[in-house]
């Protein structure tokens, strides 16, 4: 029982949209709280000390190691010439 390989339809573009999405900064919300506190109480007031300390602790925390980047677009580009040649032979 011989099976024929599955043929995929030809694609116009071999590209995946933005595989490397950036993660949101975890200190961003605390920084906006500090700026709002400074705007309402002034930047020299003692009312914002707890929020400022939280921002310092967040900024001083160790950064997580970066995730390896996704290489799918590189591999699609590398293989596109072979796929295009194969598609033109089948026509």
Short mmCIF file of N, CA, C and O in Angstrom, two decimals:
data_model
loop_
_atom_site.label_atom_id
_atom_site.label_comp_id
_atom_site.label_asym_id
_atom_site.label_seq_id
_atom_site.Cartn_x
_atom_site.Cartn_y
_atom_site.Cartn_z
N UNK A 1 0.85 -1.16 0.00
CA UNK A 1 0.00 0.00 0.00
C UNK A 1 0.90 1.23 0.00
O UNK A 1 1.47 1.60 1.00
N UNK A 2 1.05 1.83 -1.15
CA UNK A 2 1.91 3.00 -1.32
C UNK A 2 1.10 4.27 -1.11
O UNK A 2 0.05 4.46 -1.71
N UNK A 3 1.62 5.14 -0.27
CA UNK A 3 0.95 6.41 0.00
C UNK A 3 1.65 7.52 -0.75
O UNK A 3 2.88 7.58 -0.77
N UNK A 4 0.89 8.39 -1.36
CA UNK A 4 1.46 9.57 -2.00
C UNK A 4 1.72 10.63 -0.94
O UNK A 4 0.93 10.79 -0.01
N UNK A 5 2.81 11.35 -1.07
CA UNK A 5 3.08 12.40 -0.08
C UNK A 5 2.03 13.51 -0.19
O UNK A 5 1.48 13.76 -1.25
N UNK A 6 1.77 14.14 0.91
CA UNK A 6 0.80 15.24 0.95
C UNK A 6 1.42 16.46 0.29
O UNK A 6 2.53 16.88 0.63
N UNK A 7 0.72 17.03 -0.66
CA UNK A 7 1.19 18.23 -1.37
C UNK A 7 0.49 19.45 -0.78
O UNK A 7 -0.74 19.49 -0.68
N UNK A 8 1.27 20.42 -0.40
CA UNK A 8 0.71 21.66 0.11
C UNK A 8 0.46 22.62 -1.03
O UNK A 8 1.20 22.64 -2.01
N UNK A 9 -0.56 23.47 -0.92
CA UNK A 9 -0.80 24.44 -1.98
C UNK A 9 0.31 25.49 -1.99
O UNK A 9 0.92 25.76 -0.95
N UNK A 10 0.60 26.08 -3.14
CA UNK A 10 1.66 27.09 -3.20
C UNK A 10 1.28 28.34 -2.41
O UNK A 10 0.12 28.73 -2.36
N UNK A 11 2.27 28.92 -1.77
CA UNK A 11 2.06 30.11 -0.95
C UNK A 11 2.63 31.34 -1.67
O UNK A 11 3.64 31.25 -2.35
N UNK A 12 1.98 32.47 -1.49
CA UNK A 12 2.49 33.71 -2.06
C UNK A 12 3.74 34.17 -1.32
O UNK A 12 4.71 34.58 -1.91
N UNK A 13 3.68 34.11 0.02
CA UNK A 13 4.82 34.54 0.83
C UNK A 13 5.10 33.48 1.89
O UNK A 13 4.17 32.92 2.46
N UNK A 14 6.35 33.25 2.12
CA UNK A 14 6.75 32.37 3.21
C UNK A 14 7.24 33.25 4.34
O UNK A 14 8.42 33.54 4.46
N UNK A 15 6.33 33.71 5.18
CA UNK A 15 6.70 34.62 6.25
C UNK A 15 5.71 34.46 7.40
O UNK A 15 4.51 34.39 7.20
N UNK A 16 6.24 34.46 8.60
CA UNK A 16 5.43 34.41 9.81
C UNK A 16 5.47 35.81 10.42
O UNK A 16 6.54 36.42 10.51
N UNK A 17 4.35 36.30 10.84
CA UNK A 17 4.30 37.66 11.39
C UNK A 17 4.90 37.72 12.79
O UNK A 17 4.46 37.03 13.70
N UNK A 18 5.88 38.55 12.95
CA UNK A 18 6.50 38.91 14.21
C UNK A 18 6.61 37.76 15.21
O UNK A 18 5.90 37.73 16.20
N UNK A 19 7.51 36.82 14.99
CA UNK A 19 7.64 35.71 15.92
C UNK A 19 8.32 36.11 17.23
O UNK A 19 8.19 35.40 18.22
N UNK A 20 9.01 37.23 17.25
CA UNK A 20 9.74 37.66 18.44
C UNK A 20 9.01 38.81 19.11
O UNK A 20 9.41 39.96 19.01
N UNK A 21 7.98 38.51 19.83
CA UNK A 21 7.22 39.56 20.52
C UNK A 21 7.96 39.94 21.80
O UNK A 21 8.44 39.09 22.53
N UNK A 22 7.99 41.23 22.04
CA UNK A 22 8.65 41.71 23.25
C UNK A 22 7.70 41.60 24.42
O UNK A 22 6.51 41.84 24.30
N UNK A 23 8.24 41.28 25.56
CA UNK A 23 7.43 41.18 26.77
C UNK A 23 7.35 42.54 27.43
O UNK A 23 8.26 43.36 27.34
N UNK A 24 6.25 42.80 28.10
CA UNK A 24 6.05 44.08 28.77
C UNK A 24 7.00 44.20 29.96
O UNK A 24 7.33 43.22 30.63
N UNK A 25 7.44 45.42 30.21
CA UNK A 25 8.32 45.69 31.33
C UNK A 25 7.53 45.58 32.64
O UNK A 25 6.51 46.25 32.80
N UNK A 26 7.97 44.75 33.59
CA UNK A 26 7.22 44.60 34.83
C UNK A 26 7.25 45.85 35.71
O UNK A 26 6.38 46.04 36.55
N UNK A 27 8.23 46.72 35.53
CA UNK A 27 8.35 47.93 36.35
C UNK A 27 7.56 49.10 35.78
O UNK A 27 7.53 50.17 36.38
N UNK A 28 6.92 48.92 34.65
CA UNK A 28 6.23 50.01 33.99
C UNK A 28 5.05 50.53 34.82
O UNK A 28 4.85 51.74 34.93
N UNK A 29 4.29 49.64 35.41
CA UNK A 29 3.13 50.08 36.21
C UNK A 29 3.57 50.82 37.46
O UNK A 29 2.95 51.81 37.85
N UNK A 30 4.65 50.35 38.09
CA UNK A 30 5.15 51.02 39.29
C UNK A 30 5.70 52.40 38.93
O UNK A 30 5.48 53.37 39.66
N UNK A 31 6.38 52.51 37.78
CA UNK A 31 6.91 53.81 37.37
C UNK A 31 5.77 54.79 37.09
O UNK A 31 5.87 55.97 37.43
N UNK A 32 4.70 54.32 36.48
CA UNK A 32 3.57 55.22 36.24
C UNK A 32 2.93 55.65 37.55
O UNK A 32 2.47 56.79 37.69
N UNK A 33 2.93 54.77 38.56
CA UNK A 33 2.42 55.15 39.88
C UNK A 33 3.30 56.21 40.53
O UNK A 33 2.80 57.15 41.16
N UNK A 34 4.62 56.07 40.37
CA UNK A 34 5.54 57.07 40.92
C UNK A 34 5.33 58.42 40.25
O UNK A 34 5.26 59.46 40.92
N UNK A 35 5.20 58.42 38.93
CA UNK A 35 4.99 59.68 38.21
C UNK A 35 3.66 60.33 38.60
O UNK A 35 3.58 61.55 38.74
N UNK A 36 2.63 59.52 38.79
CA UNK A 36 1.33 60.06 39.21
C UNK A 36 1.43 60.63 40.63
O UNK A 36 0.85 61.70 40.92
N UNK A 37 2.16 59.96 41.49
CA UNK A 37 2.33 60.44 42.86
C UNK A 37 3.11 61.75 42.87
O UNK A 37 2.76 62.68 43.60
N UNK A 38 4.17 61.82 42.07
CA UNK A 38 4.94 63.06 41.98
C UNK A 38 4.10 64.20 41.41
O UNK A 38 4.24 65.34 41.82
N UNK A 39 3.24 63.90 40.47
CA UNK A 39 2.39 64.94 39.88
C UNK A 39 1.39 65.48 40.89
O UNK A 39 1.08 66.67 40.89
N UNK A 40 0.90 64.61 41.78
CA UNK A 40 -0.11 65.07 42.73
C UNK A 40 0.49 65.63 44.02
O UNK A 40 -0.02 66.59 44.57
N UNK A 41 1.60 65.07 44.51
CA UNK A 41 2.16 65.49 45.80
C UNK A 41 3.46 66.26 45.67
O UNK A 41 3.98 66.76 46.67
N UNK A 42 4.02 66.34 44.48
CA UNK A 42 5.32 66.99 44.32
C UNK A 42 6.43 65.97 44.48
O UNK A 42 6.30 64.99 45.21
N UNK A 43 7.55 66.22 43.81
CA UNK A 43 8.62 65.22 43.82
C UNK A 43 9.48 65.26 45.08
O UNK A 43 10.31 64.39 45.29
N UNK A 44 9.29 66.25 45.93
CA UNK A 44 10.10 66.31 47.16
C UNK A 44 9.33 65.82 48.37
O UNK A 44 9.88 65.76 49.46
N UNK A 45 8.06 65.49 48.21
CA UNK A 45 7.24 65.08 49.35
C UNK A 45 7.57 63.68 49.84
O UNK A 45 8.11 62.85 49.12
N UNK A 46 7.22 63.42 51.09
CA UNK A 46 7.46 62.10 51.69
C UNK A 46 6.32 61.13 51.40
O UNK A 46 6.41 59.96 51.74
N UNK A 47 5.27 61.61 50.80
CA UNK A 47 4.11 60.77 50.54
C UNK A 47 4.42 59.67 49.52
O UNK A 47 3.77 58.63 49.50
N UNK A 48 5.42 59.88 48.68
CA UNK A 48 5.72 58.93 47.60
C UNK A 48 6.87 57.98 47.93
O UNK A 48 7.30 57.23 47.06
N UNK A 49 7.36 57.99 49.15
CA UNK A 49 8.52 57.17 49.50
C UNK A 49 8.28 55.67 49.31
O UNK A 49 9.16 54.96 48.83
N UNK A 50 7.10 55.19 49.68
CA UNK A 50 6.86 53.75 49.56
C UNK A 50 6.81 53.32 48.09
O UNK A 50 7.33 52.26 47.74
N UNK A 51 6.21 54.16 47.26
CA UNK A 51 6.13 53.83 45.85
C UNK A 51 7.52 53.92 45.21
O UNK A 51 7.88 53.09 44.37
N UNK A 52 8.31 54.91 45.62
CA UNK A 52 9.68 55.04 45.09
C UNK A 52 10.52 53.84 45.50
O UNK A 52 11.33 53.34 44.70
N UNK A 53 10.36 53.37 46.75
CA UNK A 53 11.12 52.19 47.20
C UNK A 53 10.71 50.94 46.41
O UNK A 53 11.56 50.10 46.09
N UNK A 54 9.43 50.83 46.10
CA UNK A 54 8.98 49.69 45.30
C UNK A 54 9.59 49.75 43.90
O UNK A 54 9.99 48.72 43.34
N UNK A 55 9.69 50.95 43.34
CA UNK A 55 10.31 51.10 42.02
C UNK A 55 11.79 50.76 42.07
O UNK A 55 12.30 50.07 41.18
N UNK A 56 12.49 51.20 43.09
CA UNK A 56 13.92 50.86 43.23
C UNK A 56 14.11 49.36 43.35
O UNK A 56 15.03 48.78 42.75
N UNK A 57 13.25 48.70 44.13
CA UNK A 57 13.36 47.25 44.30
C UNK A 57 13.10 46.53 42.97
O UNK A 57 13.78 45.56 42.63
N UNK A 58 12.14 47.03 42.21
CA UNK A 58 11.84 46.41 40.92
C UNK A 58 12.99 46.61 39.94
O UNK A 58 13.35 45.68 39.21
N UNK A 59 13.56 47.81 39.92
CA UNK A 59 14.65 48.08 38.99
C UNK A 59 15.94 47.35 39.37
O UNK A 59 16.73 47.00 38.50
N UNK A 60 16.14 47.12 40.66
CA UNK A 60 17.35 46.43 41.11
C UNK A 60 17.24 44.91 41.04
O UNK A 60 18.24 44.21 41.20
N UNK A 61 16.05 44.38 40.82
CA UNK A 61 15.86 42.94 40.74
C UNK A 61 16.61 42.39 39.52
O UNK A 61 16.72 43.07 38.49
N UNK A 62 17.12 41.17 39.60
CA UNK A 62 17.84 40.61 38.45
C UNK A 62 16.88 40.37 37.28
O UNK A 62 15.73 39.97 37.46
N UNK A 63 17.39 40.61 36.09
CA UNK A 63 16.60 40.40 34.89
C UNK A 63 16.57 38.91 34.56
O UNK A 63 17.57 38.22 34.72
N UNK A 64 15.44 38.41 34.06
CA UNK A 64 15.40 37.01 33.64
C UNK A 64 16.24 36.84 32.38
O UNK A 64 16.41 37.78 31.60
N UNK A 65 16.80 35.65 32.18
CA UNK A 65 17.62 35.44 30.97
C UNK A 65 16.76 35.60 29.71
O UNK A 65 15.58 35.22 29.72
N UNK A 66 17.32 36.14 28.65
CA UNK A 66 16.52 36.33 27.43
C UNK A 66 16.17 35.00 26.79
O UNK A 66 16.95 34.04 26.81
N UNK A 67 14.98 34.96 26.21
CA UNK A 67 14.55 33.75 25.52
C UNK A 67 15.26 33.69 24.17
O UNK A 67 15.54 34.73 23.56
N UNK A 68 15.57 32.50 23.70
CA UNK A 68 16.19 32.41 22.36
C UNK A 68 15.21 32.91 21.29
O UNK A 68 14.01 32.66 21.38
N UNK A 69 15.74 33.60 20.31
CA UNK A 69 14.88 34.15 19.27
C UNK A 69 14.37 33.05 18.35
O UNK A 69 15.00 32.02 18.16
N UNK A 70 13.21 33.30 17.78
CA UNK A 70 12.59 32.34 16.88
C UNK A 70 13.22 32.47 15.50
O UNK A 70 13.34 33.56 14.97
N UNK A 71 13.63 31.36 14.92
CA UNK A 71 14.34 31.39 13.64
C UNK A 71 13.51 30.88 12.48
O UNK A 71 14.06 30.51 11.44
N UNK A 72 12.19 30.90 12.63
CA UNK A 72 11.37 30.31 11.57
C UNK A 72 11.48 31.08 10.27
O UNK A 72 11.52 30.49 9.19
N UNK A 73 11.56 32.43 10.33
CA UNK A 73 11.67 33.20 9.09
C UNK A 73 12.98 32.91 8.37
O UNK A 73 13.03 32.85 7.15
N UNK A 74 14.04 32.70 9.12
CA UNK A 74 15.33 32.36 8.52
C UNK A 74 15.22 31.03 7.77
O UNK A 74 15.66 30.90 6.63
N UNK A 75 14.63 30.05 8.40
CA UNK A 75 14.52 28.73 7.77
C UNK A 75 13.57 28.75 6.57
O UNK A 75 13.81 28.06 5.57
N UNK A 76 12.49 29.52 6.67
CA UNK A 76 11.58 29.64 5.53
C UNK A 76 12.27 30.29 4.34
O UNK A 76 12.09 29.86 3.20
N UNK A 77 13.07 31.31 4.61
CA UNK A 77 13.80 31.97 3.53
C UNK A 77 14.83 31.02 2.91
O UNK A 77 15.00 30.97 1.70
N UNK A 78 15.49 30.26 3.75
CA UNK A 78 16.51 29.32 3.28
C UNK A 78 15.90 28.23 2.42
O UNK A 78 16.47 27.80 1.42
N UNK A 79 14.70 27.77 2.77
CA UNK A 79 14.06 26.68 2.05
C UNK A 79 13.17 27.16 0.90
O UNK A 79 12.71 26.35 0.11
N UNK A 80 12.93 28.46 0.79
CA UNK A 80 11.99 28.96 -0.21
C UNK A 80 12.46 28.65 -1.63
O UNK A 80 11.64 28.34 -2.50
N UNK A 81 13.75 28.73 -1.89
CA UNK A 81 14.22 28.45 -3.25
C UNK A 81 13.94 27.00 -3.64
O UNK A 81 13.56 26.72 -4.77
N UNK A 82 14.07 26.09 -2.70
CA UNK A 82 13.77 24.68 -2.99
C UNK A 82 12.28 24.47 -3.20
O UNK A 82 11.87 23.70 -4.06
N UNK A 83 11.47 25.16 -2.41
CA UNK A 83 10.02 25.00 -2.55
C UNK A 83 9.52 25.63 -3.84
O UNK A 83 8.63 25.09 -4.48
N UNK A 84 10.08 26.75 -4.24
CA UNK A 84 9.66 27.41 -5.48
C UNK A 84 10.06 26.55 -6.67
O UNK A 84 9.29 26.38 -7.60
N UNK A 85 11.26 25.99 -6.65
CA UNK A 85 11.69 25.11 -7.73
C UNK A 85 10.79 23.90 -7.83
O UNK A 85 10.41 23.47 -8.90
N UNK A 86 10.44 23.34 -6.70
CA UNK A 86 9.58 22.15 -6.67
C UNK A 86 8.18 22.51 -7.20
O UNK A 86 7.58 21.74 -7.94
N UNK A 87 7.66 23.67 -6.86
CA UNK A 87 6.34 24.08 -7.32
C UNK A 87 6.33 24.33 -8.82
O UNK A 87 5.39 24.01 -9.52
N UNK A 88 7.43 24.89 -9.36
CA UNK A 88 7.47 25.16 -10.80
C UNK A 88 7.61 23.85 -11.60
O UNK A 88 7.15 23.76 -12.72
N UNK A 89 8.23 22.84 -11.05
CA UNK A 89 8.35 21.54 -11.72
C UNK A 89 6.99 20.85 -11.81
O UNK A 89 6.70 20.13 -12.76
N UNK A 90 6.14 21.06 -10.79
CA UNK A 90 4.85 20.39 -10.75
C UNK A 90 3.83 21.02 -11.70
O UNK A 90 2.80 20.41 -11.95
N UNK A 91 4.06 22.20 -12.21
CA UNK A 91 3.10 22.86 -13.10
C UNK A 91 3.08 22.29 -14.47
O UNK A 91 3.69 21.65 -15.06
#
